[in-house]
Short mmCIF file of C-alpha atoms and ligand atoms in Angstrom, two decimals:
data_model
loop_
_atom_site.label_atom_id
_atom_site.label_comp_id
_atom_site.label_asym_id
_atom_site.label_seq_id
_atom_site.Cartn_x
_atom_site.Cartn_y
_atom_site.Cartn_z
CA UNK A 908 132.21 -16.66 -1.12
CA UNK A 909 133.69 -19.93 -0.16
CA UNK A 910 132.68 -22.61 2.55
CA UNK A 911 135.80 -25.63 3.37
CA UNK A 912 133.64 -28.15 5.36
CA UNK A 913 135.28 -29.44 8.64
CA UNK A 914 137.31 -33.48 8.19
CA UNK A 915 133.88 -36.19 8.40
CA UNK A 916 131.64 -33.64 7.79
CA UNK A 917 128.29 -35.94 7.29
CA UNK A 918 125.63 -35.25 4.37
CA UNK A 919 123.36 -34.69 6.12
CA UNK A 920 125.34 -32.00 7.71
CA UNK A 921 126.00 -30.27 4.21
CA UNK A 922 122.67 -30.36 3.15
CA UNK A 923 121.76 -28.11 6.94
CA UNK A 924 123.86 -25.91 5.92
CA UNK A 925 122.80 -25.88 1.77
CA UNK A 926 119.29 -26.47 2.88
CA UNK A 927 119.69 -23.26 4.67
CA UNK A 928 121.90 -21.14 2.62
CA UNK A 929 119.17 -21.54 -0.63
CA UNK A 930 116.51 -20.73 1.63
CA UNK A 931 118.59 -17.29 1.00
CA UNK A 932 119.12 -17.34 -2.98
CA UNK A 933 122.10 -18.81 -2.28
CA UNK A 934 122.85 -21.27 -4.85
CA UNK A 935 126.07 -24.26 -3.78
CA UNK A 936 128.46 -25.78 -5.65
CA UNK A 937 129.58 -28.69 -3.91
CA UNK A 938 133.88 -29.75 -4.56
CA UNK A 939 134.82 -33.12 -3.36
CA UNK A 940 138.67 -33.51 -2.77
CA UNK A 941 140.44 -36.28 -1.67
CA UNK A 942 140.55 -34.35 1.40
CA UNK A 943 138.04 -31.33 1.52
CA UNK A 944 135.10 -30.55 1.23
CA UNK A 945 135.09 -26.56 -0.53
CA UNK A 946 131.42 -25.57 -1.08
CA UNK A 947 131.09 -22.77 -2.67
CA UNK A 948 128.52 -20.19 -2.88
CA UNK A 949 126.78 -18.44 -5.45
CA UNK A 950 124.31 -15.25 -5.34
CA UNK A 951 124.38 -12.28 -3.80
CA UNK A 952 125.91 -12.91 -0.43
CA UNK A 953 126.65 -10.08 0.30
CA UNK A 954 123.99 -10.02 3.10
CA UNK A 955 124.65 -13.34 3.97
CA UNK A 956 126.40 -14.16 7.72
CA UNK A 957 130.09 -14.83 7.17
CA UNK A 958 130.43 -15.33 11.13
CA UNK A 959 127.39 -17.25 11.73
CA UNK A 960 128.58 -20.15 9.40
CA UNK A 961 132.38 -19.85 10.66
CA UNK A 962 130.74 -20.82 14.20
CA UNK A 963 128.70 -23.37 12.97
CA UNK A 964 130.93 -27.26 14.21
CA UNK A 965 131.21 -28.87 10.86
CA UNK A 966 133.00 -25.06 9.28
CA UNK A 967 136.60 -24.58 8.99
CA UNK A 968 136.49 -21.53 7.55
CA UNK A 969 135.03 -19.06 5.24
CA UNK A 970 136.68 -16.27 2.69
CA UNK A 971 135.57 -14.17 0.12
CA UNK A 972 136.23 -14.09 -3.02
CA UNK A 973 136.76 -11.16 -4.96
CA UNK A 974 137.76 -13.23 -8.27
CA UNK A 975 134.15 -12.58 -10.44
CA UNK A 976 134.47 -16.24 -11.88
CA UNK A 977 133.35 -18.56 -9.25
CA UNK A 978 133.06 -22.11 -10.36
CA UNK A 979 136.14 -22.73 -12.88
CA UNK A 980 138.31 -20.58 -9.39
CA UNK A 981 141.04 -22.75 -8.55
CA UNK A 982 139.58 -21.56 -5.02
CA UNK A 983 136.25 -23.67 -5.35
CA UNK A 984 138.01 -26.23 -6.77
CA UNK A 985 141.84 -26.97 -5.39
CA UNK A 986 142.07 -29.89 -7.10
CA UNK A 987 143.44 -30.07 -10.80
CA UNK A 988 140.32 -30.98 -12.71
CA UNK A 989 140.77 -34.58 -15.28
CA UNK A 990 138.67 -33.62 -18.49
CA UNK A 991 137.53 -37.62 -19.66
CA UNK A 992 136.74 -37.70 -22.80
CA UNK A 993 135.56 -40.03 -25.42
CA UNK A 994 132.96 -42.06 -26.60
CA UNK A 995 132.80 -46.27 -27.38
CA UNK A 996 134.68 -47.05 -29.94
CA UNK A 997 136.77 -44.32 -29.61
CA UNK A 998 140.17 -44.65 -26.64
CA UNK A 999 139.55 -42.59 -23.57
CA UNK A 1000 141.79 -39.75 -23.10
CA UNK A 1001 142.14 -37.28 -20.36
CA UNK A 1002 143.40 -34.27 -20.14
CA UNK A 1003 144.84 -31.70 -16.90
CA UNK A 1004 145.89 -32.94 -13.50
CA UNK A 1005 149.16 -35.36 -14.58
CA UNK A 1006 146.87 -36.76 -18.26
CA UNK A 1007 148.65 -34.73 -21.12
CA UNK A 1008 147.35 -35.06 -24.89
CA UNK A 1009 148.31 -33.37 -28.86
CA UNK A 1010 145.50 -32.44 -30.60
CA UNK A 1011 146.07 -32.72 -33.93
CA UNK A 1012 145.36 -32.97 -37.54
CA UNK A 1013 143.91 -30.72 -40.83
CA UNK A 1014 142.61 -26.58 -40.24
CA UNK A 1015 139.62 -27.97 -42.43
CA UNK A 1016 138.52 -31.03 -43.49
CA UNK A 1017 138.76 -30.72 -47.14
CA UNK A 1018 138.05 -34.71 -48.44
CA UNK A 1019 138.09 -38.54 -47.42
CA UNK A 1020 141.20 -39.25 -48.47
CA UNK A 1021 142.67 -35.97 -46.90
CA UNK A 1022 141.76 -36.47 -43.59
CA UNK A 1023 142.13 -39.65 -43.51
CA UNK A 1024 145.49 -39.78 -44.69
CA UNK A 1025 146.58 -36.71 -41.18
CA UNK A 1026 144.86 -39.07 -38.96
CA UNK A 1027 146.73 -41.88 -39.22
CA UNK A 1028 149.68 -40.27 -39.38
CA UNK A 1029 148.82 -37.91 -36.65
CA UNK A 1030 147.61 -41.05 -34.31
CA UNK A 1031 150.90 -43.15 -35.60
CA UNK A 1032 152.98 -40.24 -34.28
CA UNK A 1033 151.03 -40.44 -30.83
CA UNK A 1034 148.57 -37.50 -31.07
CA UNK A 1035 145.78 -38.81 -28.55
CA UNK A 1036 142.83 -36.07 -30.59
CA UNK A 1037 142.04 -35.54 -34.12
CA UNK A 1038 140.33 -31.96 -35.39
CA UNK A 1039 139.42 -29.98 -38.04
CA UNK A 1040 137.39 -27.45 -39.13
CA UNK A 1041 133.87 -28.62 -40.68
CA UNK A 1042 132.15 -24.65 -39.85
CA UNK A 1043 135.39 -22.59 -40.05
CA UNK A 1044 134.98 -18.67 -39.10
CA UNK A 1045 136.74 -17.06 -41.39
CA UNK A 1046 137.93 -13.24 -42.20
CA UNK A 1047 136.53 -13.23 -45.86
CA UNK A 1048 133.13 -14.40 -47.09
CA UNK A 1049 135.43 -15.57 -50.35
CA UNK A 1050 137.14 -18.15 -48.34
CA UNK A 1051 136.15 -21.72 -48.12
CA UNK A 1052 133.99 -22.03 -45.36
CA UNK A 1053 134.15 -25.61 -44.28
CA UNK A 1054 132.16 -28.28 -45.84
CA UNK A 1055 130.21 -28.15 -42.92
CA UNK A 1056 127.85 -30.96 -42.21
CA UNK A 1057 129.32 -33.09 -45.22
CA UNK A 1058 132.39 -32.12 -42.54
CA UNK A 1059 131.33 -33.64 -39.26
CA UNK A 1060 130.43 -36.92 -41.05
CA UNK A 1061 134.14 -37.21 -42.86
CA UNK A 1062 135.13 -36.38 -39.06
CA UNK A 1063 133.84 -39.08 -37.86
CA UNK A 1064 134.74 -41.65 -40.71
CA UNK A 1065 138.16 -40.98 -39.53
CA UNK A 1066 137.15 -41.68 -35.83
CA UNK A 1067 135.99 -45.19 -36.97
CA UNK A 1068 138.11 -45.84 -38.43
CA UNK A 1069 141.63 -44.41 -36.11
CA UNK A 1070 139.54 -45.05 -32.60
CA UNK A 1071 140.31 -41.87 -32.23
CA UNK A 1072 138.33 -39.16 -30.04
CA UNK A 1073 137.21 -36.16 -32.10
CA UNK A 1074 137.22 -32.37 -31.60
CA UNK A 1075 135.60 -29.85 -33.94
CA UNK A 1076 134.54 -25.78 -34.03
CA UNK A 1077 130.43 -24.93 -33.52
CA UNK A 1078 129.88 -21.47 -34.50
CA UNK A 1079 125.98 -21.47 -34.08
CA UNK A 1080 124.17 -23.40 -31.68
CA UNK A 1081 121.80 -24.24 -33.84
CA UNK A 1082 123.86 -26.65 -35.37
CA UNK A 1083 124.21 -28.29 -31.63
CA UNK A 1084 122.43 -31.43 -33.32
CA UNK A 1085 125.12 -32.22 -36.37
CA UNK A 1086 127.71 -32.87 -33.17
CA UNK A 1087 125.91 -35.49 -31.86
CA UNK A 1088 128.55 -37.87 -31.90
CA UNK A 1089 131.81 -34.82 -31.73
CA UNK A 1090 133.46 -35.96 -28.61
CA UNK A 1091 135.02 -32.27 -27.73
CA UNK A 1092 132.99 -29.26 -29.41
CA UNK A 1093 135.98 -26.56 -29.86
CA UNK A 1094 134.06 -22.31 -29.41
CA UNK A 1095 136.86 -20.73 -31.53
CA UNK A 1096 138.38 -17.31 -30.58
CA UNK A 1097 136.08 -15.23 -32.76
CA UNK A 1098 132.99 -16.89 -30.23
CA UNK A 1099 135.00 -17.00 -27.00
CA UNK A 1100 132.62 -14.20 -26.12
CA UNK A 1101 129.68 -15.27 -27.70
CA UNK A 1102 127.67 -15.56 -24.76
CA UNK A 1103 124.67 -17.50 -26.52
CA UNK A 1104 126.64 -20.37 -27.43
CA UNK A 1105 128.39 -21.06 -24.56
CA UNK A 1106 125.19 -20.39 -21.82
CA UNK A 1107 123.09 -23.22 -24.78
CA UNK A 1108 127.84 -25.62 -24.59
CA UNK A 1109 126.92 -24.96 -21.08
CA UNK A 1110 123.74 -27.14 -20.87
CA UNK A 1111 124.68 -30.54 -22.74
CA UNK A 1112 126.89 -33.02 -20.97
CA UNK A 1113 130.51 -33.07 -23.07
CA UNK A 1114 133.86 -31.86 -23.44
CA UNK A 1115 134.33 -28.37 -24.49
CA UNK A 1116 137.33 -26.29 -25.85
CA UNK A 1117 137.16 -22.81 -25.45
CA UNK A 1118 139.96 -20.68 -26.81
CA UNK A 1119 141.50 -17.73 -26.40
CA UNK A 1120 140.29 -13.96 -27.61
CA UNK A 1121 142.12 -12.15 -30.03
CA UNK A 1122 142.25 -9.41 -27.62
CA UNK A 1123 140.85 -11.17 -24.39
CA UNK A 1124 142.20 -11.04 -20.92
CA UNK A 1125 142.46 -13.97 -18.99
CA UNK A 1126 139.72 -12.91 -16.72
CA UNK A 1127 137.34 -12.44 -19.73
CA UNK A 1128 138.47 -15.97 -21.08
CA UNK A 1129 138.15 -17.48 -17.20
CA UNK A 1130 134.71 -15.85 -17.18
CA UNK A 1131 133.53 -17.24 -20.50
CA UNK A 1132 134.38 -20.35 -19.61
CA UNK A 1133 132.01 -18.82 -16.20
CA UNK A 1134 128.99 -19.47 -18.77
CA UNK A 1135 130.05 -22.68 -19.81
CA UNK A 1136 129.94 -24.21 -16.08
CA UNK A 1137 127.48 -21.71 -14.78
CA UNK A 1138 124.94 -23.33 -16.88
CA UNK A 1139 126.29 -27.60 -15.42
CA UNK A 1140 128.81 -27.75 -17.80
CA UNK A 1141 132.04 -28.40 -15.48
CA UNK A 1142 134.18 -30.16 -18.63
CA UNK A 1143 135.92 -27.58 -20.49
CA UNK A 1144 139.53 -27.11 -21.58
CA UNK A 1145 141.08 -23.37 -21.74
CA UNK A 1146 142.91 -23.26 -24.74
CA UNK A 1147 145.56 -20.11 -25.54
CA UNK A 1148 145.99 -20.01 -28.82
CA UNK A 1149 147.60 -16.23 -29.53
CA UNK A 1150 147.01 -12.83 -28.14
CA UNK A 1151 146.54 -10.10 -31.18
CA UNK A 1152 150.05 -6.90 -30.74
CA UNK A 1153 150.91 -4.80 -32.76
CA UNK A 1154 153.42 -7.13 -33.49
CA UNK A 1155 153.06 -9.00 -38.29
CA UNK A 1156 156.46 -11.39 -38.55
CA UNK A 1157 153.74 -13.56 -36.06
CA UNK A 1158 149.99 -13.93 -36.97
CA UNK A 1159 149.48 -13.69 -33.21
CA UNK A 1160 151.65 -13.58 -29.51
CA UNK A 1161 151.52 -16.53 -27.79
CA UNK A 1162 151.59 -15.30 -24.68
CA UNK A 1163 152.78 -18.54 -23.33
CA UNK A 1164 152.58 -16.21 -19.64
CA UNK A 1165 148.50 -17.00 -19.62
CA UNK A 1166 149.60 -21.22 -18.49
CA UNK A 1167 151.12 -21.00 -14.98
CA UNK A 1168 148.54 -17.92 -14.52
CA UNK A 1169 145.46 -20.49 -15.79
CA UNK A 1170 146.69 -22.82 -14.07
CA UNK A 1171 147.19 -20.03 -10.65
CA UNK A 1172 144.14 -18.98 -11.27
CA UNK A 1173 141.78 -21.62 -12.10
CA UNK A 1174 141.73 -24.93 -11.31
CA UNK A 1175 140.76 -26.44 -15.70
CA UNK A 1176 143.26 -27.68 -17.60
CA UNK A 1177 145.52 -25.27 -20.10
CA UNK A 1178 146.43 -26.02 -23.49
CA UNK A 1179 148.09 -24.82 -26.22
CA UNK A 1180 147.97 -24.06 -29.65
CA UNK A 1181 152.00 -22.76 -31.58
CA UNK A 1182 149.73 -22.66 -34.53
CA UNK A 1183 147.46 -20.25 -35.00
CA UNK A 1184 149.77 -18.22 -32.25
CA UNK A 1185 152.16 -18.20 -34.21
CA UNK A 1186 150.98 -18.97 -38.36
CA UNK A 1187 154.41 -19.80 -38.76
CA UNK A 1188 155.06 -23.29 -39.97
CA UNK A 1189 158.89 -23.41 -38.26
CA UNK A 1190 157.93 -21.59 -35.47
CA UNK A 1191 155.13 -24.41 -34.19
CA UNK A 1192 158.37 -27.23 -33.23
CA UNK A 1193 159.91 -24.71 -30.50
CA UNK A 1194 156.61 -22.95 -28.97
CA UNK A 1195 155.29 -25.92 -28.29
CA UNK A 1196 158.48 -27.27 -26.60
CA UNK A 1197 158.05 -23.83 -24.76
CA UNK A 1198 154.29 -24.59 -24.50
CA UNK A 1199 155.34 -28.38 -22.89
CA UNK A 1200 158.53 -26.38 -21.23
CA UNK A 1201 156.13 -24.25 -18.70
CA UNK A 1202 153.54 -26.85 -17.99
CA UNK A 1203 150.64 -27.33 -20.27
CA UNK A 1204 147.95 -29.56 -20.31
CA UNK A 1205 148.97 -30.47 -23.61
CA UNK A 1206 148.93 -29.30 -27.22
CA UNK A 1207 146.73 -27.77 -30.20
CA UNK A 1208 148.77 -28.69 -33.97
CA UNK A 1209 147.63 -28.61 -37.74
CA UNK A 1210 149.35 -31.05 -39.71
CA UNK A 1211 148.44 -31.23 -43.08
CA UNK A 1212 149.55 -34.46 -45.88
CA UNK A 1213 149.32 -31.48 -48.49
CA UNK A 1214 149.72 -27.78 -46.78
CA UNK A 1215 151.21 -26.13 -50.09
CA UNK A 1216 147.39 -27.12 -51.71
CA UNK A 1217 146.21 -26.21 -48.42
CA UNK A 1218 142.88 -24.71 -48.62
CA UNK A 1219 142.91 -22.63 -44.93
CA UNK A 1220 145.91 -22.25 -42.99
CA UNK A 1221 148.86 -23.88 -45.27
CA UNK A 1222 152.02 -22.39 -44.00
CA UNK A 1223 151.39 -22.95 -40.95
CA UNK A 1224 150.69 -26.27 -41.07
CA UNK A 1225 153.08 -29.06 -40.46
CA UNK A 1226 153.74 -32.57 -42.13
CA UNK A 1227 153.10 -35.22 -41.20
CA UNK A 1228 156.77 -36.21 -40.68
CA UNK A 1229 157.11 -32.27 -39.56
CA UNK A 1230 154.25 -33.06 -36.50
CA UNK A 1231 156.08 -36.51 -36.38
CA UNK A 1232 159.81 -35.23 -35.11
CA UNK A 1233 158.12 -32.68 -33.41
CA UNK A 1234 156.22 -34.82 -31.12
CA UNK A 1235 159.22 -36.19 -30.58
CA UNK A 1236 161.08 -32.67 -29.44
CA UNK A 1237 158.25 -32.53 -27.26
CA UNK A 1238 158.40 -35.53 -26.11
CA UNK A 1239 161.84 -35.08 -24.97
CA UNK A 1240 161.09 -31.69 -22.68
CA UNK A 1241 157.88 -33.76 -21.30
CA UNK A 1242 160.38 -36.18 -19.45
CA UNK A 1243 161.92 -33.01 -18.05
CA UNK A 1244 159.25 -31.33 -17.16
CA UNK A 1245 158.33 -34.81 -15.83
CA UNK A 1246 160.98 -35.32 -12.77
CA UNK A 1247 161.50 -31.93 -11.86
C1 PEP B 960 140.27 -23.23 -35.93
O1 PEP B 960 141.37 -23.77 -33.92
O2 PEP B 960 140.70 -23.80 -35.63
C2 PEP B 960 141.05 -21.91 -35.53
C3 PEP B 960 139.74 -20.80 -36.23
O3 PEP B 960 141.44 -21.33 -34.28
P1 PEP B 960 141.19 -19.66 -33.66
O4 PEP B 960 140.13 -19.88 -33.31
O5 PEP B 960 141.82 -20.50 -31.81
O6 PEP B 960 141.51 -19.05 -34.52
MN1 MN B 961 143.75 -22.73 -38.82
#
């Protein structure tokens, strides 16, 4: 249930209503927009007297919300969320609400030389965040599993050298202490419904890049975001990375309709990853352009200094030159979109 308060409602009046609802075991999520205050009522609202709330002087309207996701719903929070990223010594990056960001870097962190080379190159080409996997979710247990804690150390070195905030994937909540200085924690497609991990990430105050599961519906995707938000962490960036279909020429099928659909359903920023979505380097630039054309808030692109020798995902990794060319193409589409 959502309750929109009239303009000019004082904090004390709002608190009286919140206390009354708390007495009925209803938790209230407050969303303050520039014009209105929207209260999201969370809990069993079936016994709450809707007419009574509607009759209060301070209440503009009351609506029952049918979607199971609440805090990530645009009905609860009509304005776009802007996620602020960055820590001491890094550039400050915003994403969402008209702020566009590009996350780029290798699939996996392999060596100091590799991560620094790629970090400097993607920064020069205009990327604003550096990615790199240290804990890798691989289909085969015999494939490279990532440099783990050492990989995070190397990523931190690259952060220091370039001033770029860093993004890396977590697979186990027990590893959280290693992520202390990581700016954005990624939840990979395979862990989108690892609810215990999502609950732990709900308790921290750090942006989370949540990737869509391989076979997840948009509702399931948003319910996973809801798990993190229900714990108190509202800094979530959604990432469309393709879904599994019967197609085999591409690694996955990029569902671009998810971008405008998620924007309609939710206030959270939506980033597109054309690298994992296609698995084919020649498709990365066209799909990045298409994603920008349909309004995504950012991109995530894999870049490697020596793709044929990459320890993971070489076939979809761009060289620094190809990445710079892609950025130029993306920029042109962005100018058109901004002018619409
Ligand atoms: C990744 O971004 O490194 C990754 C493993 O992607 P996904 O979880 O989307 O497969
Ligand atoms: Mn990868």
